[in-house]
Short mmCIF file of C-alpha atoms in Angstrom, two decimals:
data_model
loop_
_atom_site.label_atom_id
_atom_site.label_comp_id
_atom_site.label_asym_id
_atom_site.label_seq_id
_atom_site.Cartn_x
_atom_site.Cartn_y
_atom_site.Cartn_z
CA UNK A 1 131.59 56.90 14.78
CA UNK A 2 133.19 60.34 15.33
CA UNK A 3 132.81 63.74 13.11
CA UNK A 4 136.46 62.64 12.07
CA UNK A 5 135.47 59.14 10.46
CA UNK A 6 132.38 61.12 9.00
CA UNK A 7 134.74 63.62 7.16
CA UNK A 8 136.90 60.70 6.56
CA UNK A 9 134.33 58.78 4.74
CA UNK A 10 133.07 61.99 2.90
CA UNK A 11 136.19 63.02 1.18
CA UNK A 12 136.44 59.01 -0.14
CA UNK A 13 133.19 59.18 -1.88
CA UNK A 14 134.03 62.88 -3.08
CA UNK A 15 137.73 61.31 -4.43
CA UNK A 16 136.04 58.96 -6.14
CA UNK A 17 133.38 61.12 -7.77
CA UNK A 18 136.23 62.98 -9.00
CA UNK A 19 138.29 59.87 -9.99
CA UNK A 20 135.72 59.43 -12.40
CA UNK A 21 135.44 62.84 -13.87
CA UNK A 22 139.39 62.98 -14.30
CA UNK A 23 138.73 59.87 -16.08
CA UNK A 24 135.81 60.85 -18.18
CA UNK A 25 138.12 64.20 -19.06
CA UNK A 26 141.07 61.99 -20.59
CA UNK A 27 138.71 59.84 -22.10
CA UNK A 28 138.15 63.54 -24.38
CA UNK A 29 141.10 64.40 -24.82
CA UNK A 30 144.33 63.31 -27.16
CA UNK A 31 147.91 63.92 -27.65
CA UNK A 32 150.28 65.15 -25.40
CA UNK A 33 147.43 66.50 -22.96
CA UNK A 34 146.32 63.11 -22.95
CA UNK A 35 149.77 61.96 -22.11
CA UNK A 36 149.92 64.96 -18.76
CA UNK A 37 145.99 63.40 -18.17
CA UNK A 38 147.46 59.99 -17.86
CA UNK A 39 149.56 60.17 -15.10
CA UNK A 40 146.97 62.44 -12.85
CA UNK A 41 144.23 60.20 -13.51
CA UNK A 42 145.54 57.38 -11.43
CA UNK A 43 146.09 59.89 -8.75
CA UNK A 44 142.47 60.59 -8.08
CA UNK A 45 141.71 57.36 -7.15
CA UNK A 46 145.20 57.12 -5.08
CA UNK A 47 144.08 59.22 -3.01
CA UNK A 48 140.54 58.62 -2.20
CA UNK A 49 142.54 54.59 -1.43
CA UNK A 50 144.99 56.33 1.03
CA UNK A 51 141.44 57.92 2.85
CA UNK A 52 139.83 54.23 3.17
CA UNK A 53 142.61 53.45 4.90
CA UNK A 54 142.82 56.44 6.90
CA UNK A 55 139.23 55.29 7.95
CA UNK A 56 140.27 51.60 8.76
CA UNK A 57 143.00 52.95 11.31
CA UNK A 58 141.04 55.17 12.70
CA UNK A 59 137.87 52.37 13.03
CA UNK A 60 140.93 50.19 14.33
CA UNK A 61 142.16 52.59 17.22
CA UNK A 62 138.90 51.49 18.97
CA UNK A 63 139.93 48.32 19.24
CA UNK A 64 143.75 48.89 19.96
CA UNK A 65 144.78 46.91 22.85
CA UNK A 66 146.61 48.33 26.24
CA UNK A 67 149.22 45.29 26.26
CA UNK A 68 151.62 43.51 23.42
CA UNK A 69 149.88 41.37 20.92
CA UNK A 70 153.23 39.65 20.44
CA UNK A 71 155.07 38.44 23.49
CA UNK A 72 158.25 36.00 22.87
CA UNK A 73 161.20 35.29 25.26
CA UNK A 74 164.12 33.47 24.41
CA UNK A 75 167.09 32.10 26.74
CA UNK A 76 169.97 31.52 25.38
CA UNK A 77 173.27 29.28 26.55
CA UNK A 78 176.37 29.75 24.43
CA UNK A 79 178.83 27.97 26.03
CA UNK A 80 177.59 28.42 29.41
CA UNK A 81 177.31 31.97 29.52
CA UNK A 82 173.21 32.46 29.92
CA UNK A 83 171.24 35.44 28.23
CA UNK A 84 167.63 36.43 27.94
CA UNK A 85 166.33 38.06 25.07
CA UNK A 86 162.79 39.02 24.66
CA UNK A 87 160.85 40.47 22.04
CA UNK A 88 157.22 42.21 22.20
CA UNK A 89 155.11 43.16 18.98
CA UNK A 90 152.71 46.27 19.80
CA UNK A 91 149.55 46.88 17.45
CA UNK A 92 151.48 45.92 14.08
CA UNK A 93 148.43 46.43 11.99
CA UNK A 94 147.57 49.91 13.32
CA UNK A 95 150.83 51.29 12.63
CA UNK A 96 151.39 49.69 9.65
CA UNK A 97 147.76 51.38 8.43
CA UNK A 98 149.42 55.06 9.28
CA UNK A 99 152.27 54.00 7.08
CA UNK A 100 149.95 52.95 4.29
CA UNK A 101 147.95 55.85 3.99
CA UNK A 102 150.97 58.82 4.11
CA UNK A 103 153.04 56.53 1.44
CA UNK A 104 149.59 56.46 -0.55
CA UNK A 105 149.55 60.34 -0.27
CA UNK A 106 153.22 60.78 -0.89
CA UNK A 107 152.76 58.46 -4.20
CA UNK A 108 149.65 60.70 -5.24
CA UNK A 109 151.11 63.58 -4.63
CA UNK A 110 154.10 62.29 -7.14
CA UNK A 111 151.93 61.24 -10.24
CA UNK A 112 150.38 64.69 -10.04
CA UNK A 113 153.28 66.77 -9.82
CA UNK A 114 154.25 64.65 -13.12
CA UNK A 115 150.98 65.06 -14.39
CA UNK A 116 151.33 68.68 -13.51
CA UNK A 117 154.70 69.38 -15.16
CA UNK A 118 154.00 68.06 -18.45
CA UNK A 119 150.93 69.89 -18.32
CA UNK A 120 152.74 73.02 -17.53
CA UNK A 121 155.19 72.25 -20.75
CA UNK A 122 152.51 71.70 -22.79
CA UNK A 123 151.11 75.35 -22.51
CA UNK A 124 154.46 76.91 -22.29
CA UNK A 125 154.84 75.67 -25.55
CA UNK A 126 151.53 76.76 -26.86
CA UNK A 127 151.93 80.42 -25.02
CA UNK A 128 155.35 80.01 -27.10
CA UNK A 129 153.66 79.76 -30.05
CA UNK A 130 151.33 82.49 -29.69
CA UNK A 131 153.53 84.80 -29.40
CA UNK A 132 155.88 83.78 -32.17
CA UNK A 133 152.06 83.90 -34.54
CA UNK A 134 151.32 87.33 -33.11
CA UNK A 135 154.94 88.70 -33.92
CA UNK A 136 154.97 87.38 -37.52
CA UNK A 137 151.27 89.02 -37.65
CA UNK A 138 152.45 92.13 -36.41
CA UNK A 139 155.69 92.14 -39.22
CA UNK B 1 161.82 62.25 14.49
CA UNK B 2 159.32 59.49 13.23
CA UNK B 3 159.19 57.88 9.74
CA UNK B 4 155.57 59.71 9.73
CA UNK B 5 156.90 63.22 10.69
CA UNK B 6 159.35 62.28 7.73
CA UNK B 7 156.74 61.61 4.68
CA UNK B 8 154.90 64.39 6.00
CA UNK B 9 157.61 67.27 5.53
CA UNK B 10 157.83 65.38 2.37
CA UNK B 11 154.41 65.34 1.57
CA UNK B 12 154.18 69.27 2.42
CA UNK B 13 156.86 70.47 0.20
CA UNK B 14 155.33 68.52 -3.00
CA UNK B 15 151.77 70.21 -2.45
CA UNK B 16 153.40 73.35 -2.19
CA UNK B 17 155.13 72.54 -5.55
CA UNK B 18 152.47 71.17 -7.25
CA UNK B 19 150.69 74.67 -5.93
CA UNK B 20 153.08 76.19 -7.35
CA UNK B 21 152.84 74.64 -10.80
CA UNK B 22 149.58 75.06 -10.94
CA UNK B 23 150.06 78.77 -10.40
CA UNK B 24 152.42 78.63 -13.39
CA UNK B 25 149.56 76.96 -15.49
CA UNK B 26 147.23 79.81 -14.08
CA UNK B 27 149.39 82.37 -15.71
CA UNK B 28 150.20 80.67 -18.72
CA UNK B 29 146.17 79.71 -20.13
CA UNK B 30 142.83 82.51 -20.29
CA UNK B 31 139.56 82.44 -19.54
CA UNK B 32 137.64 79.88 -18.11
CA UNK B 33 140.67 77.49 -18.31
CA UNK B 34 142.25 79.88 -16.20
CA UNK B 35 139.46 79.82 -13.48
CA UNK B 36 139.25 75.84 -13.47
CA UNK B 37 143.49 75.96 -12.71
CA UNK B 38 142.91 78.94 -9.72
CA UNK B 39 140.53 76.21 -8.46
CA UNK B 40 143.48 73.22 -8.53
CA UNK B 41 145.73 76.34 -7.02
CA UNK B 42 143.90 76.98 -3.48
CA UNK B 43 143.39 73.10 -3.43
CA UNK B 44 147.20 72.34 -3.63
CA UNK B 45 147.36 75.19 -0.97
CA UNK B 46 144.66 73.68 1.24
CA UNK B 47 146.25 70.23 1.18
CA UNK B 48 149.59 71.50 2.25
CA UNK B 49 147.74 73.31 5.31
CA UNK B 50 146.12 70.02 5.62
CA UNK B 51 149.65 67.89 5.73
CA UNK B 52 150.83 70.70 7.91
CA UNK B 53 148.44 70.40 10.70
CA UNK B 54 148.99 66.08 10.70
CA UNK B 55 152.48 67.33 10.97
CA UNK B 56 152.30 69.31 13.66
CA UNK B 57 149.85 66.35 15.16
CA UNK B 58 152.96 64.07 14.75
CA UNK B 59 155.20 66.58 16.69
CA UNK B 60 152.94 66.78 19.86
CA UNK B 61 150.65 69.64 19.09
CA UNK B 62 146.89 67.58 19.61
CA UNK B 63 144.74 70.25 19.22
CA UNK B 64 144.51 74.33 18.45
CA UNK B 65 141.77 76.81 20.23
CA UNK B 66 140.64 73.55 21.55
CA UNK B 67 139.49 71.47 18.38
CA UNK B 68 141.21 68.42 17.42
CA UNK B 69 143.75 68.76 14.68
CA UNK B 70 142.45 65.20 13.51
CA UNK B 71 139.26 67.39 13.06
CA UNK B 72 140.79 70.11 11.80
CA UNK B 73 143.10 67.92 9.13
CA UNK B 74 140.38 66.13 7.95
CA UNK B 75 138.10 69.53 7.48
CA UNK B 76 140.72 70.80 5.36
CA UNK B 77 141.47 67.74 3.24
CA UNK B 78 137.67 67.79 2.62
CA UNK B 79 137.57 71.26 1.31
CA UNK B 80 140.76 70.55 -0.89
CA UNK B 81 138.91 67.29 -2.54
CA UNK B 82 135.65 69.70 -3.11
CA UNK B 83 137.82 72.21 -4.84
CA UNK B 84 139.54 69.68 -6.62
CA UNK B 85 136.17 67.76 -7.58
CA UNK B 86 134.80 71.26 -9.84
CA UNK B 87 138.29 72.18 -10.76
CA UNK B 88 137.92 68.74 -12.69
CA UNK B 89 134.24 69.23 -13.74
CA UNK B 90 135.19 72.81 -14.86
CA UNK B 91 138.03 71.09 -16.94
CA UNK B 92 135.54 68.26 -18.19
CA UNK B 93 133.00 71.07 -19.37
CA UNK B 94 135.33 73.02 -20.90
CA UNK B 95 136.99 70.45 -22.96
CA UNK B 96 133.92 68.77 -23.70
CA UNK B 97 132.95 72.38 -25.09
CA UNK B 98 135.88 72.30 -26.83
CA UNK B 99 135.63 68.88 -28.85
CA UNK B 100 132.36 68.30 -28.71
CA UNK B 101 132.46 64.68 -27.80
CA UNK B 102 130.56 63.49 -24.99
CA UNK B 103 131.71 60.54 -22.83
#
């Protein structure tokens, strides 16, 4: 196991430590900052997912082999006229893996930006308000 | 250019958004609410260094000053999960402060 998987494994336990916090903190809270909580609490968790698998492809690219798991070749005769075609199948899982974990970032990254906006309307509106109280105050 | 290179540009440009939200948060709340957001703005900035070095990984760059940008991505998306782990518990303590419930 390299210092990579280590780190790997490290930031999954730490993702999931904080899963559990963000959970704990909408689990407090109501209205619309429970609304913004909702959608970044699933993202916590998201992402410490898209690490696991991080640390599967990397465990896997030990094991990766030097030749095509997948080897098929076809002839075909259409009226006489002969053609080969061949197909070959390299490490599907591995790649697949990669795909998994940046889509699994990418969707994180999405539910918190969400999370993040209405959280960002919610205390525009509050500043709003403020300043509206401290103007009447003032008059 | 590979589907990965792809959802990594992507993936860059949305931390540096959601940085950049959280920035807007920062200015917009006090105190220590204020702090815990600075704390969810150097993460968002730290995980778009982090996409940025697996992008440059996908483009052919392996490693800078010799270390391995594997090593280096991973080092970085570790210190963006440990900021975002006490901005959290900063949040959790504050609002728990602030309600006075306890989960």
């Amino acid at each position: 196991m390299t210092s990579v998987d280590v780190i790997a494994i490290i930031v999954t336990i730490i993702g999931l430590m904080a899963a559990l916090i963000a959970r704990k903190t909408w689990l407090l809270v109501e209205g619309d900052l429970a609304e913004s909580w909702r959608w970044i609490l699933p993202s916590v968790p998201v992402y410490a997912t898209s690490f696991i698998v991080l640390t599967v492809h990397n465990f896997l690219l030990e094991y990766k082999v030097t030749r095509p798991v997948v080897s098929a070749t076809f002839n075909l005769d259409l009226l006489a006229k002969h053609g080969k075609f061949s197909m070959q199948v390299w490490e599907p899982i591995i790649l697949v893996l990669k795909n998994i974990h940046l889509l699994a970032e990418l969707l994180f990254l999405i539910l918190v930006l969400i999370g993040l906006v209405r959280q960002y309307r919610l205390f525009q509106e509050l500043s709003d308000n403020q300043e509206d109280l401290g103007e009447v105050a003032d008059e | 250019m590979s589907l990965v290179a792809i959802v990594e540009i992507i993936n860059f440009f949305l931390a540096c958004l959601a940085a950049f939200i959280s920035y807007g948060i920062m200015r917009k709340v006090a105190g220590n609410l204020a702090l815990s957001w600075a704390y969810s703005f150097i993460a968002f900035q730290v995980l778009a260094l982090a996409i940025l070095l697996m992008l440059l990984y996908e483009l052919g760059i392996t490693s800078i000053a010799g270390i391995s940008m594997h090593l280096l991505g991973n080092t970085a998306n570790f210190i963006f999960v440990i900021l975002a782990f006490f901005g959290l518990l900063r949040q959790y303590q504050i609002l728990k402060g602030l309600t006075g419930r306890g989960v």
